[in-house]
Short mmCIF file of C-alpha atoms in Angstrom, two decimals:
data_model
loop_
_atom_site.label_atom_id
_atom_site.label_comp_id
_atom_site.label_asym_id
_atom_site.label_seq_id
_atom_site.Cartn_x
_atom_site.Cartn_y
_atom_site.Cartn_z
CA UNK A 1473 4.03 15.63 -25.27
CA UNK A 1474 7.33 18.03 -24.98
CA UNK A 1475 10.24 16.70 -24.75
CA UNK A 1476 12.59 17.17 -21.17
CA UNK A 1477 15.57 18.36 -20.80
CA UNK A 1478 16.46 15.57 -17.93
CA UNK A 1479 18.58 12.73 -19.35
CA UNK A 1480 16.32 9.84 -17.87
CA UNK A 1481 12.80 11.52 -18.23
CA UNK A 1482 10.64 10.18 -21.16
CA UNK A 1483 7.75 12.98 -20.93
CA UNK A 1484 6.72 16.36 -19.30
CA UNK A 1485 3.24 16.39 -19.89
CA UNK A 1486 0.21 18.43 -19.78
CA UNK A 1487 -2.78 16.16 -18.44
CA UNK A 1488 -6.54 17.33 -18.35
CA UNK A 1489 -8.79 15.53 -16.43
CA UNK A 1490 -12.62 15.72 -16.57
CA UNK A 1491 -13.31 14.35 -12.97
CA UNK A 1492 -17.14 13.43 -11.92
CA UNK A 1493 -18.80 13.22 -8.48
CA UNK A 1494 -21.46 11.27 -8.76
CA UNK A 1495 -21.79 12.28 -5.29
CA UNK A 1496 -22.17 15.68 -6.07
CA UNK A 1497 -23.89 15.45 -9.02
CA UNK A 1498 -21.51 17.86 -10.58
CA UNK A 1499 -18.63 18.13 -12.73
CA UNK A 1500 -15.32 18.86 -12.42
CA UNK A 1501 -13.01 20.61 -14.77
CA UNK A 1502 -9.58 20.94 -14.14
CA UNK A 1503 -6.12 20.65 -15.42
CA UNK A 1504 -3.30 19.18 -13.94
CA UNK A 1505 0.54 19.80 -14.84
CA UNK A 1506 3.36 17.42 -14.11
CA UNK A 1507 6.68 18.29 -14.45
CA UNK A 1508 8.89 15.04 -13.22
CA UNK A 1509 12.50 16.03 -12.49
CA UNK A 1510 15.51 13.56 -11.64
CA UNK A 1511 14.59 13.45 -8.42
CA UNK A 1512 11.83 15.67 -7.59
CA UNK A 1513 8.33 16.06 -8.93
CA UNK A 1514 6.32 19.64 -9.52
CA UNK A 1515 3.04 18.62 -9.60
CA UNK A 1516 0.21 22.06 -10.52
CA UNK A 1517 -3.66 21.34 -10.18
CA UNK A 1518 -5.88 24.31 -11.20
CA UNK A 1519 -9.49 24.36 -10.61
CA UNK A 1520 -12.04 25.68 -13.39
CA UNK A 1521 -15.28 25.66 -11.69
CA UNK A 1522 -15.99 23.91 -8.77
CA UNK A 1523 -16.47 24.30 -5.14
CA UNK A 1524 -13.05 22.69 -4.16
CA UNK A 1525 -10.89 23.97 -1.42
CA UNK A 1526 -7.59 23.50 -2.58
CA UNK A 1527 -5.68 23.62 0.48
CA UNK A 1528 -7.44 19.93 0.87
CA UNK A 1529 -5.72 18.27 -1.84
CA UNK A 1530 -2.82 15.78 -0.77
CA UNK A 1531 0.18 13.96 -2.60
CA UNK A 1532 0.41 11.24 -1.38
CA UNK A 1533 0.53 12.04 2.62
CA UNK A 1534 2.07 15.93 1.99
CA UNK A 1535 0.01 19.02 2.04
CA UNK A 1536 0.37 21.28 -0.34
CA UNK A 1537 3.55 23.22 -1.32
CA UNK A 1538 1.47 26.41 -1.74
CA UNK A 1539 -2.32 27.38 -2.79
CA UNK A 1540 -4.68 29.66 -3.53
CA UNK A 1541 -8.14 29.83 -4.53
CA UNK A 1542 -7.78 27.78 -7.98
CA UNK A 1543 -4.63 26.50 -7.60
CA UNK A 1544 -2.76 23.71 -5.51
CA UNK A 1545 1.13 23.07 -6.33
CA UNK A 1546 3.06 20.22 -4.90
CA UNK A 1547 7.15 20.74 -5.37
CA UNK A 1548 8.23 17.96 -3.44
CA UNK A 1549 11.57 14.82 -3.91
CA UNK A 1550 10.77 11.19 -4.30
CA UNK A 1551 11.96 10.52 -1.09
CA UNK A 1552 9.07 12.01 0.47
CA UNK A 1553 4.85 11.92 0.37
CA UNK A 1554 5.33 7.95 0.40
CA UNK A 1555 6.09 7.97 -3.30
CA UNK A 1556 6.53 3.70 -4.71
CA UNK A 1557 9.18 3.23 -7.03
CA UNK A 1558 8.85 0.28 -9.46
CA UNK A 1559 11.74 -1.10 -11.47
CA UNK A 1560 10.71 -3.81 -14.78
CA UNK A 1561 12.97 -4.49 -17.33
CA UNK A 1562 14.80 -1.04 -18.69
CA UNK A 1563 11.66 1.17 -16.94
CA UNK A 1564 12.18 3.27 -13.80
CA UNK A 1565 8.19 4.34 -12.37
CA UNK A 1566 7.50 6.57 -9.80
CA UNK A 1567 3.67 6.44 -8.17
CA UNK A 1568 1.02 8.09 -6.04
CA UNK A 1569 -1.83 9.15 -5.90
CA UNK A 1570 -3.45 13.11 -5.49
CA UNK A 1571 -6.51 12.94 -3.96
CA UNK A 1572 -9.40 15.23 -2.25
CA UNK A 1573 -12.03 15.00 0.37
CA UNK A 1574 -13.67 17.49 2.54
CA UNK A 1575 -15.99 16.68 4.90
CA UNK A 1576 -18.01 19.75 4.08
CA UNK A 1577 -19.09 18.62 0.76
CA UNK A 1578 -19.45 14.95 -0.32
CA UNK A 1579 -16.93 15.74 -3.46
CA UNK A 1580 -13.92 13.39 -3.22
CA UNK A 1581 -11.54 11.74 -6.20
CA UNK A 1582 -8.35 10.18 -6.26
CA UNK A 1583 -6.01 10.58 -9.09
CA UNK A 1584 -2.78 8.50 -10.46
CA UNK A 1585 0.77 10.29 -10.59
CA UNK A 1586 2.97 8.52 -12.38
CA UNK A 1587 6.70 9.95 -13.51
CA UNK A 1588 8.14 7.05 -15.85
CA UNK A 1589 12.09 7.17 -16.21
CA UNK A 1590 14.45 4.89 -18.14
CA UNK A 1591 16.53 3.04 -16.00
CA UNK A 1592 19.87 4.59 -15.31
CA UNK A 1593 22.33 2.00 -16.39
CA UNK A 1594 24.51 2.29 -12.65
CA UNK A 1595 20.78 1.51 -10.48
CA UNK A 1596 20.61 -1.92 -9.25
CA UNK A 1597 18.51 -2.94 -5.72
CA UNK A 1598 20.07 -2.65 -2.62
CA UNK A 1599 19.29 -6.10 -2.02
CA UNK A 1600 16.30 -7.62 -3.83
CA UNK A 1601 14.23 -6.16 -6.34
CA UNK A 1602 11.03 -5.28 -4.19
CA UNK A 1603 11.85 -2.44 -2.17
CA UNK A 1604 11.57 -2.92 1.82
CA UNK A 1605 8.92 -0.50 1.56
CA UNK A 1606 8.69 2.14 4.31
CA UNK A 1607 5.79 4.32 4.94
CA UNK A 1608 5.68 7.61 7.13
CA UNK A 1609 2.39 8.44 8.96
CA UNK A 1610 2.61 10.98 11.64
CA UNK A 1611 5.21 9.67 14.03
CA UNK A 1612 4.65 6.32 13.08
CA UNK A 1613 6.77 4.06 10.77
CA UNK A 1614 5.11 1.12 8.57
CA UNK A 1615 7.61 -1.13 7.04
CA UNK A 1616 6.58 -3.77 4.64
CA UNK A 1617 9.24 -6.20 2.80
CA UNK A 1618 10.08 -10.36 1.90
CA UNK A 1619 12.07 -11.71 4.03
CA UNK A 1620 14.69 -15.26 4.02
CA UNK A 1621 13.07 -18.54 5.53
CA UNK A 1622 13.65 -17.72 8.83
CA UNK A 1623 12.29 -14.06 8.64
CA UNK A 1624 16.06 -13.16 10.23
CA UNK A 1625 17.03 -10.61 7.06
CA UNK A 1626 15.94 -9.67 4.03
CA UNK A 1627 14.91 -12.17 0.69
CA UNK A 1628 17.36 -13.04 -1.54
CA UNK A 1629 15.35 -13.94 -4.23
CA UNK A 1630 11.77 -12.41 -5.99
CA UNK A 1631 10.45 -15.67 -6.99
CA UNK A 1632 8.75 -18.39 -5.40
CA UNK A 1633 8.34 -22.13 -6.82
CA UNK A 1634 4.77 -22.64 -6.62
CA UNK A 1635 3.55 -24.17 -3.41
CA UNK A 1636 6.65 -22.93 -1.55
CA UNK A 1637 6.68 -19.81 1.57
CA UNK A 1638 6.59 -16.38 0.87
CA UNK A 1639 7.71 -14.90 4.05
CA UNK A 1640 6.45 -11.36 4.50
CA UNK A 1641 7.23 -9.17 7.41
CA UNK A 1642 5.37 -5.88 8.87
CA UNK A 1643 6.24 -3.73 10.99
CA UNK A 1644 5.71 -0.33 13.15
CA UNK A 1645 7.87 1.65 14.76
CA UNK A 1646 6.75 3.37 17.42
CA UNK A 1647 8.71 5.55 19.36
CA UNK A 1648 6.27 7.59 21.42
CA UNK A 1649 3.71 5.91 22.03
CA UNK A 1650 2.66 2.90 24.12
CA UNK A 1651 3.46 -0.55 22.60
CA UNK A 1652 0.83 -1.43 19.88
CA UNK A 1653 0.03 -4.26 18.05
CA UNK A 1654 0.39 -4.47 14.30
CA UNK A 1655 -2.20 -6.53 11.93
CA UNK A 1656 -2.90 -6.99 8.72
CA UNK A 1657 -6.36 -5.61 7.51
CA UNK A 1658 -6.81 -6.89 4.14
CA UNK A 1659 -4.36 -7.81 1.56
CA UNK A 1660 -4.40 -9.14 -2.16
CA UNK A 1661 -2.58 -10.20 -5.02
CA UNK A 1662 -2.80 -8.56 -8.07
CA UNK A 1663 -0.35 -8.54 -11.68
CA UNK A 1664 -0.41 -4.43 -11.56
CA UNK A 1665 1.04 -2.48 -8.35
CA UNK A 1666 -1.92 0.09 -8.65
CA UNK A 1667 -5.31 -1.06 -7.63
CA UNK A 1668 -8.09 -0.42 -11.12
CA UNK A 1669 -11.61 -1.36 -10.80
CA UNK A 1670 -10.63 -3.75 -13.75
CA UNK A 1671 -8.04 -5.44 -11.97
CA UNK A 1672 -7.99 -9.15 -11.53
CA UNK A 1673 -7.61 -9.29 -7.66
CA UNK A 1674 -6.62 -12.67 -5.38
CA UNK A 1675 -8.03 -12.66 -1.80
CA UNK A 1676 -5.07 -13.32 0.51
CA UNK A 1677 -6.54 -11.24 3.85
CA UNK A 1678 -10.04 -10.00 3.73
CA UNK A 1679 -12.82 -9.65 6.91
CA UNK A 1680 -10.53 -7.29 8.90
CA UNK A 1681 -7.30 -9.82 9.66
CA UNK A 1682 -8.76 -13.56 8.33
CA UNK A 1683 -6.07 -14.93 6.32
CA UNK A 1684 -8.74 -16.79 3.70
CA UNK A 1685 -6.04 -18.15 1.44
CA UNK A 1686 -5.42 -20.37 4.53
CA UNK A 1687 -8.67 -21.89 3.88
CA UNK A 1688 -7.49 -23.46 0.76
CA UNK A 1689 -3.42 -23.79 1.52
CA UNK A 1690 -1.02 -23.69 4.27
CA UNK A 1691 -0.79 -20.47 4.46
CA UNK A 1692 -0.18 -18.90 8.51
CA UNK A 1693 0.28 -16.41 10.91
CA UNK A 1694 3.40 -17.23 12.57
CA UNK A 1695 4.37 -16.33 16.08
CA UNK A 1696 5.03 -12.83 17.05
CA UNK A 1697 8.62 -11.99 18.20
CA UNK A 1698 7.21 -8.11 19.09
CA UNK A 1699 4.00 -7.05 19.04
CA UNK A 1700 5.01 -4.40 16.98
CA UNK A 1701 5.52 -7.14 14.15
CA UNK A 1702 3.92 -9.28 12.39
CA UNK A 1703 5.15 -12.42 10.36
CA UNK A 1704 3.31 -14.50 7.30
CA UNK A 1705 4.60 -17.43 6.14
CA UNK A 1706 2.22 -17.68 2.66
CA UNK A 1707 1.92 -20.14 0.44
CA UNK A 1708 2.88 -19.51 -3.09
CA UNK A 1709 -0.34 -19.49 -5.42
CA UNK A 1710 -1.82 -20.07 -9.27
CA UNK A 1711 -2.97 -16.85 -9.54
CA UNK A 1712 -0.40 -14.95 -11.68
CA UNK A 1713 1.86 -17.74 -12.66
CA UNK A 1714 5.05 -16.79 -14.24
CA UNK A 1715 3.93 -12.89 -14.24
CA UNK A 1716 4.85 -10.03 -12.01
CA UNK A 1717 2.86 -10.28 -8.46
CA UNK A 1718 1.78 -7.05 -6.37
CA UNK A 1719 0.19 -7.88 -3.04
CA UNK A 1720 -1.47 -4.65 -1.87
CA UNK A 1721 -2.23 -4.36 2.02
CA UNK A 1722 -3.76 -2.17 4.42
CA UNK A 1723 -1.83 -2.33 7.72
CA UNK A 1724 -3.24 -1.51 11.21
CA UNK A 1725 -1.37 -0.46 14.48
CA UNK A 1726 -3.72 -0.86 17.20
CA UNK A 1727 -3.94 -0.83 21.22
CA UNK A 1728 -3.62 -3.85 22.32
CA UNK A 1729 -6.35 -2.86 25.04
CA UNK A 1730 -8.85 -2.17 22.72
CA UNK A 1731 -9.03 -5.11 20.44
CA UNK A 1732 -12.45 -6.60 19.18
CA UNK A 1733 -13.30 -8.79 15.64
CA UNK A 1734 -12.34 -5.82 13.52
CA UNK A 1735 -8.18 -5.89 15.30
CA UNK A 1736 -7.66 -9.78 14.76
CA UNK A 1737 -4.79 -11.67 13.03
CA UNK A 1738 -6.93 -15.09 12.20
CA UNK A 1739 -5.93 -18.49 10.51
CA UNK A 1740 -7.24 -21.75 9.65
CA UNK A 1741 -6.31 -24.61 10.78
CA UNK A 1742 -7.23 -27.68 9.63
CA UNK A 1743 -9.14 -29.95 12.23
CA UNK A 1744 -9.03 -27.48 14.37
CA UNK A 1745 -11.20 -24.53 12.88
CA UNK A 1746 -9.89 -20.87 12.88
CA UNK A 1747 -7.10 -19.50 15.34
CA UNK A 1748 -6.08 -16.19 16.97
CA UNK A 1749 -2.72 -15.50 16.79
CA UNK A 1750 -2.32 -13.30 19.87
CA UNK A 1751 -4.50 -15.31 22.35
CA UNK A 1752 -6.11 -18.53 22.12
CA UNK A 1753 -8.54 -18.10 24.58
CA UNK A 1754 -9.47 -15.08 22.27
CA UNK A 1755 -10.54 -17.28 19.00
CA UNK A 1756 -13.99 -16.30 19.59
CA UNK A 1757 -12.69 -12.96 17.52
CA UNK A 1758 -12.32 -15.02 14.47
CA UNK A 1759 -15.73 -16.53 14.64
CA UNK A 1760 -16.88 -13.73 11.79
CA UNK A 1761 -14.36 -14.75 9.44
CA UNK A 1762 -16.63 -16.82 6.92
CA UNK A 1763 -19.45 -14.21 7.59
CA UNK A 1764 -19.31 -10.62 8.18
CA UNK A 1765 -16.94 -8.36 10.55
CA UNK A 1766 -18.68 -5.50 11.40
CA UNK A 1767 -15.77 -2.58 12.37
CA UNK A 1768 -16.05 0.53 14.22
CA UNK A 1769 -14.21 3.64 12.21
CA UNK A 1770 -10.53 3.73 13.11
CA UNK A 1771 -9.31 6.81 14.86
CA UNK A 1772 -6.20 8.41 14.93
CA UNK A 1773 -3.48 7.91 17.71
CA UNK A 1774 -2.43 12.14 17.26
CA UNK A 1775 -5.05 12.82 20.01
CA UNK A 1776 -4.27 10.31 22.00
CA UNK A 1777 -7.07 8.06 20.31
CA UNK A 1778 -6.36 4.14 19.65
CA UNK A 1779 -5.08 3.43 16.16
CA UNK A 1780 -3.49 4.22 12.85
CA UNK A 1781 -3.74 2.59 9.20
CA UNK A 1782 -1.49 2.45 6.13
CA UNK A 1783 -2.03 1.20 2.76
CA UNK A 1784 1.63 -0.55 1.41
CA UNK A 1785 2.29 -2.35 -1.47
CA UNK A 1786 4.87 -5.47 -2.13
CA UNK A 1787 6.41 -6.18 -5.34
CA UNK A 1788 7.37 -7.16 -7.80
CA UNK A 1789 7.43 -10.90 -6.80
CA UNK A 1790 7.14 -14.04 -9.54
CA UNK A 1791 5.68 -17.67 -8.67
CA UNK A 1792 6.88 -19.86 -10.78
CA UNK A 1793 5.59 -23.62 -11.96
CA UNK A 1794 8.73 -26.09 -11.70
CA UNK A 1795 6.88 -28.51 -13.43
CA UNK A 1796 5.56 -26.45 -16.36
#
């Protein structure tokens, strides 16, 4: 580890990765140099000996900065390639992910990029200490935030008694193109805001848009305003007491033509079974939810096809026990 010159950097570091596609059946050797500025990142992957194109790689959602054959470099600010920030205690993270796939060769990886800061002593949140996360994707805008009781502006607060509403709002905007409707996919709760295969994970969403924690709480869709939003009123849970919460969604804008059980916004209600949201004569779309929703591979809206997804994150949120 080498020290930086930036005041607020704590490393510029040299990371080697041994990457292996089981896929492939090969193994990949490469090393990967971060250089994390104030505001900016220079990111440097160089290939040793495998069949990667390097004009595939991607931070985050940006291409490239430059390439050649063995080398990809990414010189790119925080404010872009849909970078999360994450602010705990006197730490200052920034987070993404570089990642690879070709269709031409079954090799694919994702890696972590992480740029870890101490917190200037003039930052404080805008508003509340979860970002109202906003996420680029072609001309499309996913926003993803907490919101007050009556989902009119922003939370307030970052923690919940247990048992109490967390309201969560998403959103698309959607300039030029016909009026879509948004859903959420899948979505759950976990203490770290990136997704390990050791991660202790809560089901909040799952089955393509079945809210499952309603199953076991009050948890619910509530009614859309636009169809470009989407509003959930969810119950505050055990899992994670008193530590920090990340809920970790993927978001779906969809034609509102084209819907079948994969494009639903489902919730249970008690005596009653489960519910659509957007049409109650359409509740037969929900009927998969404690089996198996088969889903047809979403295509993009660029050429004019039907629909677009985002992964987001939320957090850091805390439920707390008022009678612990």
């Amino acid at each position: 580890i080498v020290q930086s010159q930036h005041p607020f950097m704590m490393a510029f570091f040299w990371q080697r990765a041994l990457l292996v596609s089981l896929a492939a059946a090969v193994s990949v050797y490469a090393d990967m140099k971060l250089d994390c500025g104030t505001d900016f990142v220079t990111l440097v992957w160089t290939e040793g000996r495998s069949r990667a194109d390097t004009s595939l790689f991607r931070l985050g959602n940006c291409f490239p900065t430059s390439f050649s054959a063995t080398e990809a470099v990414f010189s790119v600010d925080f404010d872009d390639c849909d970078f999360r920030r994450i602010v705990t205690g006197d730490r200052m993270m920034f987070t993404n992910d570089l990642t690879y796939s070709s269709d031409s060769t079954p090799l694919s990886f994702s890696h972590p990029v992480v740029c870890a800061y101490e917190r200037p002593e003039d930052w404080y949140p805008r508003l509340y200490a979860p970002i109202f996360n906003t996420y680029g994707l072609g001309d499309l805008e996913f926003h993803f935030g907490l919101m007050n009781a009556d989902f009119s502006g922003p939370a307030e607060s970052t923690s919940f008694p247990l048992g109490s509403f967390i309201p969560i709002m998403a959103s698309v905007a959607q300039e030029s193109h016909q009026p879509l409707l948004l859903f959420l996919q899948e979505c759950v709760a976990a203490t770290t805001p990136e997704l390990q295969p050791e991660s202790t994970l809560y089901p909040i969403i799952a089955n393509e848009g079945c809210l499952v924690d309603s199953l076991v709480s009050r948890s619910k869709f509530e009614p859309r305003q636009k169809s470009s939003e989407l509003h959930l009123s969810l119950q505050a849970f055990r899992f994670g007491l008193g530590e920090e919460v990340f809920i970790h969604c993927k978001l779906m804008a969809w034609d509102p033509n084209s819907l079948d059980n994969s494009k639903k916004a489902c919730h249970y209600v008690k005596e009653h079974g489960w519910e659509q949201l957007d049409n109650s004569a359409s509740r037969y779309l929900c009927a998969c939810c404690e089996s198996d929703c088969k889903s047809r591979r979403v295509r993009s809206l660029a050429s004019g096809k039907r629909g677009m997804a985002q992964q987001a994150v939320l957090g850091p949120l805390t439920i707390t026990d008022v009678n612990y």
